[in-house]
Amino acid sequence: GSYTSLETGNAPASLPRPSDNTSMDQSPVPPAPLKETSFSIGLQVLFPFLLAGFGTVAAGMVLDIVQHWTVFTEVTEVFILVPALLGLKGNLEMTLASRLSTAANIGQMDTAKDMWKMIMGNLALIQVQATVVGFLASIAAVIFGWIPEGNFKMGHAVLLCASSVATAFIASLLLGLIMIGVIIASRKVGINPDNVATPIAASLGDLITLALLAGISTGLYKELEFNDYANPMVCAFFVALTPIWVLIARRTPSTREVLYSGWEPVIIAMAISSVGGLILDKTVSNPNFAGMAVFTPVINGVGGNLVAVQASRISTYLHMNALPIAEPNPAPRKCPTPWSTFFGSGVNARSARVLFLLVAPGHLVFLYTINSMQGGHTTLTSVFIAFYLAAALLQVVILLYLADWMVNWMWHRGMDPDNFSIPYLTALGDLLGTGFLALCFHILWLIGDRDTDDKISDFASFA
């Protein structure tokens, strides 16, 4: 067709496409990851994918329990923070993983001195971003939560702000350290950090963030009764640390650039996730749909992980084949067809197929796990499973297609896809996941697959 994908390397469009993707003599770096077969991609992605999935399952169980805690029932806007803060790991930890993976792959972390500089700069950068995003997420939650109702409680607003900033800060610090460990370890062992780092960040990310959010917000909520200054103090403390991190992050060139230009994706992604949070808040606070809480982190997390792996891979692929960023004469038709995304001959289409095939088996395993651990208020009927899987597959297809389009588009625009694409994609994953899931529950409710009644009455007597 007229469509020449970036997979043809620097070959002009008139030449026949090289039949295999390893025949790129003109690339300066020997493209190691390109020799991957479907099987090796699947094998490398499978273990971290399942690990991450069980992380999200654990997060789902946590959310399922904490949704009935006082702070979640009294200040329901905390639900709006959930996807925004869980999405934060997509925006910060995963972009960190993607950046450091790329740096490790193109040899910028080989000497100890370089490595420490990269690490310190990146950690400091993440703390700045976490503080700002936590702050903005709480403002978004306040706005989204109180515009419909119109009653504004200052105490609650400050509570949201303090919980959000503290959670974002602590979670990012812990996860950043874990990520760096994982990347250095996978570098030493000789596996591609792209396939491993992002899902591990994700698996621990959801769990750590949710547990911290529940714990911190409950603690601060209890403090509200005794003294007025605990919450503002927490806010002020974390905000006051920000200039220190800014100074550290400015010392490394690669992080300095992100410090000045990397805000747009993270902030827009947070706004997109908060809309997902609004859907979650409105759905979960309806007792008929309380069962949705346990599945939300799972469907969001799995979609986000798969698309992050794909985006990270396409990005590394473009970097390693050293196509000039922003070519003077770009390919005539830049929008990939769904056909080329999933059925092309290139290594990226192959990984898209592999990732898509992981969705259904993965979700079945996770659903079974949730069911066997007595989580959720929804008995797994075949109708429910069918709808749930349809939602998950639809979400992942849309995300993988968007990833193919977005990473290549950003590359043509001269933006580094590592910093820009993953936040948008994981945030869209949150929005689509929460939206489709809420739709599922509503449709099932209309069909009359209502197995929540008896569970709810048991629950009311138990609560």
Short mmCIF file of C-alpha atoms in Angstrom, two decimals:
data_model
loop_
_atom_site.label_atom_id
_atom_site.label_comp_id
_atom_site.label_asym_id
_atom_site.label_seq_id
_atom_site.Cartn_x
_atom_site.Cartn_y
_atom_site.Cartn_z
CA GLY A 1 0.00 0.00 0.00
CA SER A 2 0.93 3.65 -0.03
CA TYR A 3 1.50 3.40 3.68
CA THR A 4 5.19 3.15 4.48
CA SER A 5 5.57 2.52 8.16
CA LEU A 6 8.62 3.55 10.09
CA GLU A 7 9.60 -0.10 10.13
CA THR A 8 11.30 0.30 6.76
CA GLY A 9 14.06 2.14 8.58
CA ASN A 10 15.80 4.86 6.65
CA ALA A 11 15.15 3.14 3.35
CA PRO A 12 13.45 5.49 0.90
CA ALA A 13 9.88 4.57 0.06
CA SER A 14 10.81 3.52 -3.48
CA LEU A 15 12.97 0.61 -2.33
CA PRO A 16 11.21 -2.67 -1.59
CA ARG A 17 10.63 -3.16 2.11
CA PRO A 18 13.35 -5.34 3.64
CA SER A 19 11.76 -8.70 4.27
CA ASP A 20 13.20 -9.09 7.73
CA ASN A 21 13.70 -6.31 10.19
CA THR A 22 17.26 -7.15 11.06
CA SER A 23 18.69 -5.94 7.76
CA MET A 24 19.38 -2.41 8.89
CA ASP A 25 23.03 -1.87 8.25
CA GLN A 26 22.77 1.88 8.36
CA SER A 27 21.82 2.05 12.04
CA PRO A 28 24.73 3.07 14.28
CA VAL A 29 23.78 0.78 17.18
CA PRO A 30 23.43 -2.95 16.47
CA PRO A 31 19.66 -3.35 16.93
CA ALA A 32 19.64 -6.19 19.43
CA PRO A 33 15.96 -6.30 20.48
CA LEU A 34 14.81 -6.67 16.87
CA LYS A 35 15.62 -10.38 16.65
CA GLU A 36 12.84 -11.17 19.11
CA THR A 37 10.36 -13.82 18.04
CA SER A 38 6.73 -13.76 19.16
CA PHE A 39 7.58 -16.51 21.61
CA SER A 40 10.49 -14.67 23.23
CA ILE A 41 8.46 -11.47 23.50
CA GLY A 42 5.60 -13.43 25.06
CA LEU A 43 7.89 -15.23 27.45
CA GLN A 44 9.64 -12.05 28.59
CA VAL A 45 6.39 -10.14 28.99
CA LEU A 46 4.38 -12.98 30.54
CA PHE A 47 6.01 -13.20 33.95
CA PRO A 48 6.02 -9.45 34.67
CA PHE A 49 2.51 -9.21 33.19
CA LEU A 50 1.15 -11.82 35.58
CA LEU A 51 3.08 -10.29 38.46
CA ALA A 52 1.66 -6.86 37.64
CA GLY A 53 -1.78 -8.37 37.25
CA PHE A 54 -1.66 -9.92 40.69
CA GLY A 55 -0.50 -6.56 41.98
CA THR A 56 -3.61 -4.96 40.53
CA VAL A 57 -5.74 -7.79 41.91
CA ALA A 58 -4.30 -7.06 45.35
CA ALA A 59 -5.02 -3.37 44.79
CA GLY A 60 -8.58 -4.26 43.81
CA MET A 61 -9.03 -6.25 47.00
CA VAL A 62 -7.69 -3.31 49.00
CA LEU A 63 -10.04 -0.87 47.25
CA ASP A 64 -12.90 -3.28 47.82
CA ILE A 65 -12.23 -3.23 51.56
CA VAL A 66 -11.45 0.45 52.00
CA GLN A 67 -14.44 1.67 49.97
CA HIS A 68 -16.47 1.17 53.15
CA TRP A 69 -14.07 3.03 55.45
CA THR A 70 -15.36 6.22 57.05
CA VAL A 71 -13.16 8.56 55.04
CA PHE A 72 -14.32 7.03 51.72
CA THR A 73 -18.00 7.18 52.68
CA GLU A 74 -17.83 10.66 54.26
CA VAL A 75 -15.49 12.28 51.73
CA THR A 76 -16.45 10.35 48.57
CA GLU A 77 -14.20 12.62 46.51
CA VAL A 78 -11.31 10.45 47.65
CA PHE A 79 -12.53 8.04 44.94
CA ILE A 80 -11.77 10.69 42.32
CA LEU A 81 -8.18 10.69 43.55
CA VAL A 82 -7.87 6.92 43.10
CA PRO A 83 -7.37 6.71 39.32
CA ALA A 84 -5.41 9.98 39.29
CA LEU A 85 -2.93 8.75 41.91
CA LEU A 86 -2.83 5.19 40.57
CA GLY A 87 -2.30 6.78 37.16
CA LEU A 88 0.57 8.74 38.62
CA LYS A 89 2.66 5.59 38.54
CA GLY A 90 1.89 5.36 34.85
CA ASN A 91 2.96 8.92 34.34
CA LEU A 92 6.03 8.99 36.55
CA GLU A 93 7.33 5.53 37.35
CA MET A 94 6.65 4.10 33.92
CA THR A 95 8.14 7.08 32.11
CA LEU A 96 11.10 6.81 34.47
CA ALA A 97 11.40 3.12 33.64
CA SER A 98 11.03 3.84 29.95
CA ARG A 99 13.62 6.67 30.09
CA LEU A 100 16.13 4.66 32.08
CA SER A 101 15.56 1.56 29.92
CA THR A 102 16.29 3.57 26.82
CA ALA A 103 19.33 5.12 28.53
CA ALA A 104 20.55 1.68 29.58
CA ASN A 105 19.94 0.25 26.11
CA ILE A 106 21.87 2.97 24.30
CA GLY A 107 24.69 2.79 26.84
CA GLN A 108 24.26 5.98 28.87
CA MET A 109 24.44 4.11 32.17
CA ASP A 110 27.59 2.08 31.72
CA THR A 111 29.97 3.94 34.04
CA ALA A 112 29.13 4.26 37.73
CA LYS A 113 29.44 8.05 37.64
CA ASP A 114 26.99 8.40 34.75
CA MET A 115 24.66 5.97 36.42
CA TRP A 116 24.51 7.86 39.71
CA LYS A 117 24.00 11.13 37.93
CA MET A 118 21.10 9.68 35.93
CA ILE A 119 19.61 8.11 39.04
CA MET A 120 19.78 11.18 41.27
CA GLY A 121 18.45 13.45 38.53
CA ASN A 122 15.57 11.13 37.72
CA LEU A 123 14.57 10.58 41.35
CA ALA A 124 14.56 14.30 42.06
CA LEU A 125 12.54 14.92 38.91
CA ILE A 126 9.94 12.37 39.97
CA GLN A 127 9.56 13.97 43.39
CA VAL A 128 8.89 17.37 41.81
CA GLN A 129 6.36 15.89 39.42
CA ALA A 130 4.70 13.83 42.16
CA THR A 131 4.27 16.82 44.45
CA VAL A 132 2.82 19.02 41.73
CA VAL A 133 0.56 16.32 40.30
CA GLY A 134 -0.63 15.29 43.75
CA PHE A 135 -1.50 18.90 44.44
CA LEU A 136 -3.32 19.36 41.12
CA ALA A 137 -5.13 16.02 41.44
CA SER A 138 -6.58 17.13 44.76
CA ILE A 139 -7.74 20.39 43.18
CA ALA A 140 -9.34 18.40 40.34
CA ALA A 141 -11.06 16.17 42.88
CA VAL A 142 -12.34 19.20 44.76
CA ILE A 143 -13.67 20.78 41.56
CA PHE A 144 -15.19 17.59 40.12
CA GLY A 145 -16.62 16.60 43.48
CA TRP A 146 -18.23 19.82 44.51
CA ILE A 147 -19.47 21.40 41.29
CA PRO A 148 -22.39 18.93 41.12
CA GLU A 149 -23.29 19.26 44.81
CA GLY A 150 -22.37 22.87 45.39
CA ASN A 151 -21.46 22.56 49.06
CA PHE A 152 -17.77 23.24 49.67
CA LYS A 153 -16.14 22.08 52.90
CA MET A 154 -12.75 23.65 53.48
CA GLY A 155 -11.69 20.90 55.89
CA HIS A 156 -12.38 18.24 53.29
CA ALA A 157 -10.55 20.17 50.60
CA VAL A 158 -7.42 20.47 52.73
CA LEU A 159 -7.75 16.80 53.71
CA LEU A 160 -7.82 15.80 50.03
CA CYS A 161 -4.84 18.02 49.31
CA ALA A 162 -2.74 16.66 52.17
CA SER A 163 -3.60 13.00 51.48
CA SER A 164 -2.99 13.39 47.77
CA VAL A 165 0.37 15.15 48.04
CA ALA A 166 1.67 12.90 50.81
CA THR A 167 0.57 9.73 49.00
CA ALA A 168 2.02 10.84 45.67
CA PHE A 169 5.32 11.84 47.25
CA ILE A 170 5.92 8.74 49.36
CA ALA A 171 4.67 6.30 46.71
CA SER A 172 6.86 7.88 44.03
CA LEU A 173 9.93 7.77 46.21
CA LEU A 174 9.45 4.08 47.07
CA LEU A 175 8.60 3.12 43.51
CA GLY A 176 11.40 5.17 42.00
CA LEU A 177 13.93 3.33 44.14
CA ILE A 178 12.43 -0.06 43.30
CA MET A 179 12.41 0.79 39.57
CA ILE A 180 16.02 1.78 39.53
CA GLY A 181 16.96 -1.44 41.30
CA VAL A 182 14.98 -3.47 38.77
CA ILE A 183 16.56 -1.74 35.77
CA ILE A 184 20.11 -2.12 37.04
CA ALA A 185 19.43 -5.76 37.95
CA SER A 186 17.88 -6.60 34.58
CA ARG A 187 20.81 -4.89 32.90
CA LYS A 188 23.21 -7.11 34.87
CA VAL A 189 21.22 -10.27 34.12
CA GLY A 190 20.91 -9.31 30.47
CA ILE A 191 17.19 -9.11 29.91
CA ASN A 192 15.59 -6.18 28.09
CA PRO A 193 14.56 -3.73 30.86
CA ASP A 194 11.62 -2.54 28.70
CA ASN A 195 9.79 -5.82 29.08
CA VAL A 196 10.38 -6.16 32.80
CA ALA A 197 10.64 -2.77 34.46
CA THR A 198 7.33 -1.19 33.54
CA PRO A 199 5.07 -4.06 34.68
CA ILE A 200 6.94 -4.43 37.97
CA ALA A 201 6.52 -0.71 38.60
CA ALA A 202 2.85 -1.15 37.86
CA SER A 203 2.29 -4.18 40.06
CA LEU A 204 3.77 -2.64 43.16
CA GLY A 205 2.56 0.82 42.19
CA ASP A 206 -1.16 0.22 42.49
CA LEU A 207 -0.86 -1.65 45.74
CA ILE A 208 1.54 0.76 47.46
CA THR A 209 -0.37 3.82 46.28
CA LEU A 210 -3.80 2.57 47.32
CA ALA A 211 -2.61 1.32 50.68
CA LEU A 212 -0.86 4.64 51.33
CA LEU A 213 -3.87 6.66 50.19
CA ALA A 214 -6.26 4.73 52.41
CA GLY A 215 -3.92 4.83 55.39
CA ILE A 216 -2.89 8.48 55.09
CA SER A 217 -6.37 9.81 54.35
CA THR A 218 -7.83 7.84 57.27
CA GLY A 219 -5.12 9.12 59.61
CA LEU A 220 -5.60 12.71 58.49
CA TYR A 221 -9.38 12.37 58.65
CA LYS A 222 -9.10 11.35 62.28
CA GLU A 223 -6.84 14.35 62.86
CA LEU A 224 -9.53 16.69 61.49
CA GLU A 225 -11.54 16.32 64.71
CA PHE A 226 -8.68 17.17 67.04
CA ASN A 227 -6.75 19.96 65.36
CA ASP A 228 -7.10 22.19 62.35
CA TYR A 229 -3.45 22.62 61.50
CA ALA A 230 -2.29 19.01 60.88
CA ASN A 231 -3.50 18.88 57.28
CA PRO A 232 -2.21 22.29 56.12
CA MET A 233 1.14 21.45 57.78
CA VAL A 234 1.43 18.23 55.77
CA CYS A 235 0.67 20.15 52.55
CA ALA A 236 3.17 22.87 53.38
CA PHE A 237 5.91 20.41 54.32
CA PHE A 238 5.90 18.55 51.01
CA VAL A 239 5.53 21.71 48.96
CA ALA A 240 8.47 23.30 50.81
CA LEU A 241 10.73 20.39 49.76
CA THR A 242 10.06 20.96 46.06
CA PRO A 243 12.76 23.61 45.40
CA ILE A 244 15.45 21.20 46.66
CA TRP A 245 14.37 18.56 44.15
CA VAL A 246 14.23 21.14 41.38
CA LEU A 247 17.85 22.09 42.07
CA ILE A 248 19.01 18.46 41.97
CA ALA A 249 17.04 17.64 38.81
CA ARG A 250 18.46 20.65 36.97
CA ARG A 251 21.98 19.28 37.22
CA THR A 252 21.38 16.37 34.79
CA PRO A 253 20.83 17.41 31.15
CA SER A 254 18.29 14.68 30.32
CA THR A 255 16.13 15.46 33.35
CA ARG A 256 16.53 19.23 33.00
CA GLU A 257 14.72 19.04 29.68
CA VAL A 258 11.81 17.11 31.20
CA LEU A 259 11.72 19.47 34.17
CA TYR A 260 10.95 22.33 31.82
CA SER A 261 8.94 20.60 29.10
CA GLY A 262 7.60 17.38 30.59
CA TRP A 263 4.63 18.87 32.42
CA GLU A 264 1.99 18.88 29.76
CA PRO A 265 1.56 15.09 29.41
CA VAL A 266 1.62 14.45 33.14
CA ILE A 267 -0.95 17.13 33.93
CA ILE A 268 -3.27 16.32 31.02
CA ALA A 269 -3.02 12.62 31.90
CA MET A 270 -4.00 13.44 35.48
CA ALA A 271 -7.04 15.35 34.22
CA ILE A 272 -8.08 12.42 32.00
CA SER A 273 -7.67 9.99 34.90
CA SER A 274 -9.72 12.24 37.17
CA VAL A 275 -12.64 11.97 34.77
CA GLY A 276 -12.30 8.21 35.18
CA GLY A 277 -12.27 8.87 38.92
CA LEU A 278 -15.50 10.82 38.64
CA ILE A 279 -17.12 7.84 36.90
CA LEU A 280 -15.77 5.57 39.65
CA ASP A 281 -17.02 7.88 42.41
CA LYS A 282 -20.51 8.13 40.92
CA THR A 283 -20.73 4.38 40.23
CA VAL A 284 -19.25 2.92 43.41
CA SER A 285 -21.21 5.19 45.74
CA ASN A 286 -24.38 3.58 44.33
CA PRO A 287 -24.79 0.44 46.50
CA ASN A 288 -26.00 -1.59 43.50
CA PHE A 289 -22.61 -1.17 41.87
CA ALA A 290 -20.37 -1.61 44.92
CA GLY A 291 -19.01 -4.72 43.20
CA MET A 292 -17.26 -2.59 40.62
CA ALA A 293 -14.56 -1.42 43.02
CA VAL A 294 -12.64 -4.68 43.04
CA PHE A 295 -12.35 -4.84 39.25
CA THR A 296 -11.46 -1.22 38.53
CA PRO A 297 -7.74 -1.38 39.38
CA VAL A 298 -7.48 -4.69 37.53
CA ILE A 299 -8.96 -3.60 34.20
CA ASN A 300 -7.21 -0.21 34.35
CA GLY A 301 -3.92 -1.71 35.41
CA VAL A 302 -3.79 -4.53 32.89
CA GLY A 303 -4.67 -2.25 29.98
CA GLY A 304 -2.16 0.34 31.12
CA ASN A 305 0.63 -2.22 31.55
CA LEU A 306 0.20 -3.78 28.14
CA VAL A 307 0.07 -0.47 26.32
CA ALA A 308 3.04 0.85 28.30
CA VAL A 309 5.12 -2.15 27.24
CA GLN A 310 4.12 -1.57 23.61
CA ALA A 311 4.78 2.18 23.69
CA SER A 312 8.10 1.64 25.41
CA ARG A 313 9.08 -0.95 22.79
CA ILE A 314 8.12 1.19 19.78
CA SER A 315 9.99 4.10 21.33
CA THR A 316 13.16 2.08 21.95
CA TYR A 317 12.83 0.69 18.42
CA LEU A 318 12.73 4.18 16.93
CA HIS A 319 15.66 5.32 19.09
CA MET A 320 17.80 2.33 18.19
CA ASN A 321 17.23 2.60 14.50
CA ALA A 322 18.21 6.22 14.95
CA LEU A 323 15.72 7.59 12.51
CA PRO A 324 16.23 11.32 12.61
CA ILE A 325 13.66 12.77 14.97
CA ALA A 326 11.35 14.86 12.73
CA GLU A 327 12.37 13.70 9.27
CA PRO A 328 12.33 16.37 6.56
CA ASN A 329 10.21 14.21 4.22
CA PRO A 330 7.96 12.07 6.43
CA ALA A 331 6.00 9.10 5.10
CA PRO A 332 3.01 10.26 3.07
CA ARG A 333 0.26 8.65 5.15
CA LYS A 334 1.17 8.69 8.81
CA CYS A 335 -2.01 7.29 10.32
CA PRO A 336 -1.53 3.54 10.67
CA THR A 337 -4.46 1.31 9.76
CA PRO A 338 -5.67 -1.12 12.42
CA TRP A 339 -4.55 -3.77 9.92
CA SER A 340 -0.92 -2.58 9.96
CA THR A 341 -0.93 -2.25 13.75
CA PHE A 342 -1.93 -5.84 14.40
CA PHE A 343 -1.19 -7.79 11.22
CA GLY A 344 1.90 -6.06 9.86
CA SER A 345 5.11 -8.02 9.34
CA GLY A 346 7.23 -5.85 11.63
CA VAL A 347 8.42 -6.57 15.15
CA ASN A 348 6.00 -4.01 16.62
CA ALA A 349 2.95 -5.59 15.00
CA ARG A 350 4.20 -8.91 16.32
CA SER A 351 4.41 -7.60 19.88
CA ALA A 352 0.94 -6.01 19.48
CA ARG A 353 -0.44 -9.44 18.61
CA VAL A 354 1.33 -11.06 21.53
CA LEU A 355 0.09 -8.43 23.98
CA PHE A 356 -3.46 -8.67 22.66
CA LEU A 357 -3.45 -12.45 23.07
CA LEU A 358 -2.39 -12.06 26.71
CA VAL A 359 -5.54 -10.10 27.60
CA ALA A 360 -8.23 -12.78 27.83
CA PRO A 361 -6.21 -15.55 29.54
CA GLY A 362 -4.72 -12.96 31.89
CA HIS A 363 -8.07 -11.54 32.93
CA LEU A 364 -9.55 -15.01 33.39
CA VAL A 365 -6.72 -15.87 35.78
CA PHE A 366 -7.23 -12.60 37.66
CA LEU A 367 -11.03 -13.02 37.83
CA TYR A 368 -10.58 -16.54 39.13
CA THR A 369 -8.11 -15.29 41.74
CA ILE A 370 -10.48 -12.55 42.92
CA ASN A 371 -13.31 -15.06 43.06
CA SER A 372 -11.34 -17.65 45.00
CA MET A 373 -10.24 -15.02 47.50
CA GLN A 374 -13.89 -14.06 48.04
CA GLY A 375 -13.28 -10.54 46.83
CA GLY A 376 -15.93 -8.33 45.35
CA HIS A 377 -19.68 -8.42 45.72
CA THR A 378 -20.29 -9.95 42.31
CA THR A 379 -20.66 -13.66 41.70
CA LEU A 380 -18.95 -14.59 38.44
CA THR A 381 -21.71 -15.61 36.06
CA SER A 382 -20.82 -16.50 32.49
CA VAL A 383 -22.72 -13.40 31.31
CA PHE A 384 -20.63 -11.18 33.57
CA ILE A 385 -17.39 -12.80 32.41
CA ALA A 386 -18.37 -12.36 28.77
CA PHE A 387 -19.16 -8.67 29.21
CA TYR A 388 -16.08 -8.08 31.32
CA LEU A 389 -13.78 -9.71 28.76
CA ALA A 390 -15.45 -7.80 25.93
CA ALA A 391 -14.78 -4.56 27.79
CA ALA A 392 -11.15 -5.51 28.46
CA LEU A 393 -10.46 -6.60 24.87
CA LEU A 394 -12.07 -3.48 23.45
CA GLN A 395 -10.03 -1.31 25.80
CA VAL A 396 -6.72 -2.98 24.86
CA VAL A 397 -7.39 -2.95 21.09
CA ILE A 398 -8.13 0.77 21.22
CA LEU A 399 -5.04 1.42 23.36
CA LEU A 400 -2.61 -0.59 21.22
CA TYR A 401 -3.87 1.10 18.08
CA LEU A 402 -3.54 4.52 19.72
CA ALA A 403 -0.03 3.62 20.91
CA ASP A 404 1.08 2.78 17.38
CA TRP A 405 -0.35 6.01 16.05
CA MET A 406 0.74 8.25 18.94
CA VAL A 407 4.37 7.12 19.33
CA ASN A 408 5.06 7.46 15.61
CA TRP A 409 3.24 10.78 15.43
CA MET A 410 5.22 12.19 18.37
CA TRP A 411 8.46 10.93 16.86
CA HIS A 412 7.64 12.76 13.63
CA ARG A 413 6.85 15.88 15.63
CA GLY A 414 10.25 15.72 17.25
CA MET A 415 8.96 14.90 20.75
CA ASP A 416 10.52 12.08 22.69
CA PRO A 417 7.80 9.41 22.94
CA ASP A 418 9.29 8.11 26.20
CA ASN A 419 8.21 11.22 28.06
CA PHE A 420 4.99 11.97 26.25
CA SER A 421 3.15 8.87 25.08
CA ILE A 422 2.94 6.66 28.16
CA PRO A 423 1.17 9.18 30.42
CA TYR A 424 -1.52 9.82 27.79
CA LEU A 425 -1.94 6.13 27.04
CA THR A 426 -2.18 4.92 30.62
CA ALA A 427 -4.59 7.74 31.46
CA LEU A 428 -6.77 6.81 28.50
CA GLY A 429 -6.51 3.24 29.75
CA ASP A 430 -7.95 4.38 33.09
CA LEU A 431 -10.73 6.33 31.44
CA LEU A 432 -11.69 3.58 28.96
CA GLY A 433 -11.35 0.85 31.58
CA THR A 434 -13.51 2.61 34.16
CA GLY A 435 -16.01 3.74 31.52
CA PHE A 436 -16.43 0.32 29.91
CA LEU A 437 -16.60 -1.37 33.31
CA ALA A 438 -19.30 1.02 34.54
CA LEU A 439 -21.14 0.38 31.27
CA CYS A 440 -20.87 -3.39 31.85
CA PHE A 441 -22.35 -3.09 35.31
CA HIS A 442 -25.17 -0.88 34.06
CA ILE A 443 -25.98 -3.25 31.17
CA LEU A 444 -25.89 -6.29 33.47
CA TRP A 445 -28.14 -4.43 35.86
CA LEU A 446 -30.62 -3.76 33.04
CA ILE A 447 -30.49 -7.35 31.78
CA GLY A 448 -31.22 -8.40 35.33
CA ASP A 449 -28.02 -10.26 36.12
CA ARG A 450 -28.35 -8.81 39.60
CA ASP A 451 -26.39 -10.98 41.93
CA THR A 452 -25.55 -8.04 44.12
CA ASP A 453 -28.86 -7.97 46.06
CA ASP A 454 -28.26 -10.80 48.49
CA LYS A 455 -24.60 -9.92 48.92
CA ILE A 456 -25.54 -6.33 49.71
CA SER A 457 -28.04 -7.29 52.37
CA ASP A 458 -25.43 -9.57 53.95
CA PHE A 459 -23.06 -6.68 53.72
CA ALA A 460 -25.44 -4.23 55.35
CA SER A 461 -25.94 -6.57 58.28
CA PHE A 462 -22.17 -7.01 58.50
CA ALA A 463 -21.24 -3.33 58.16
#
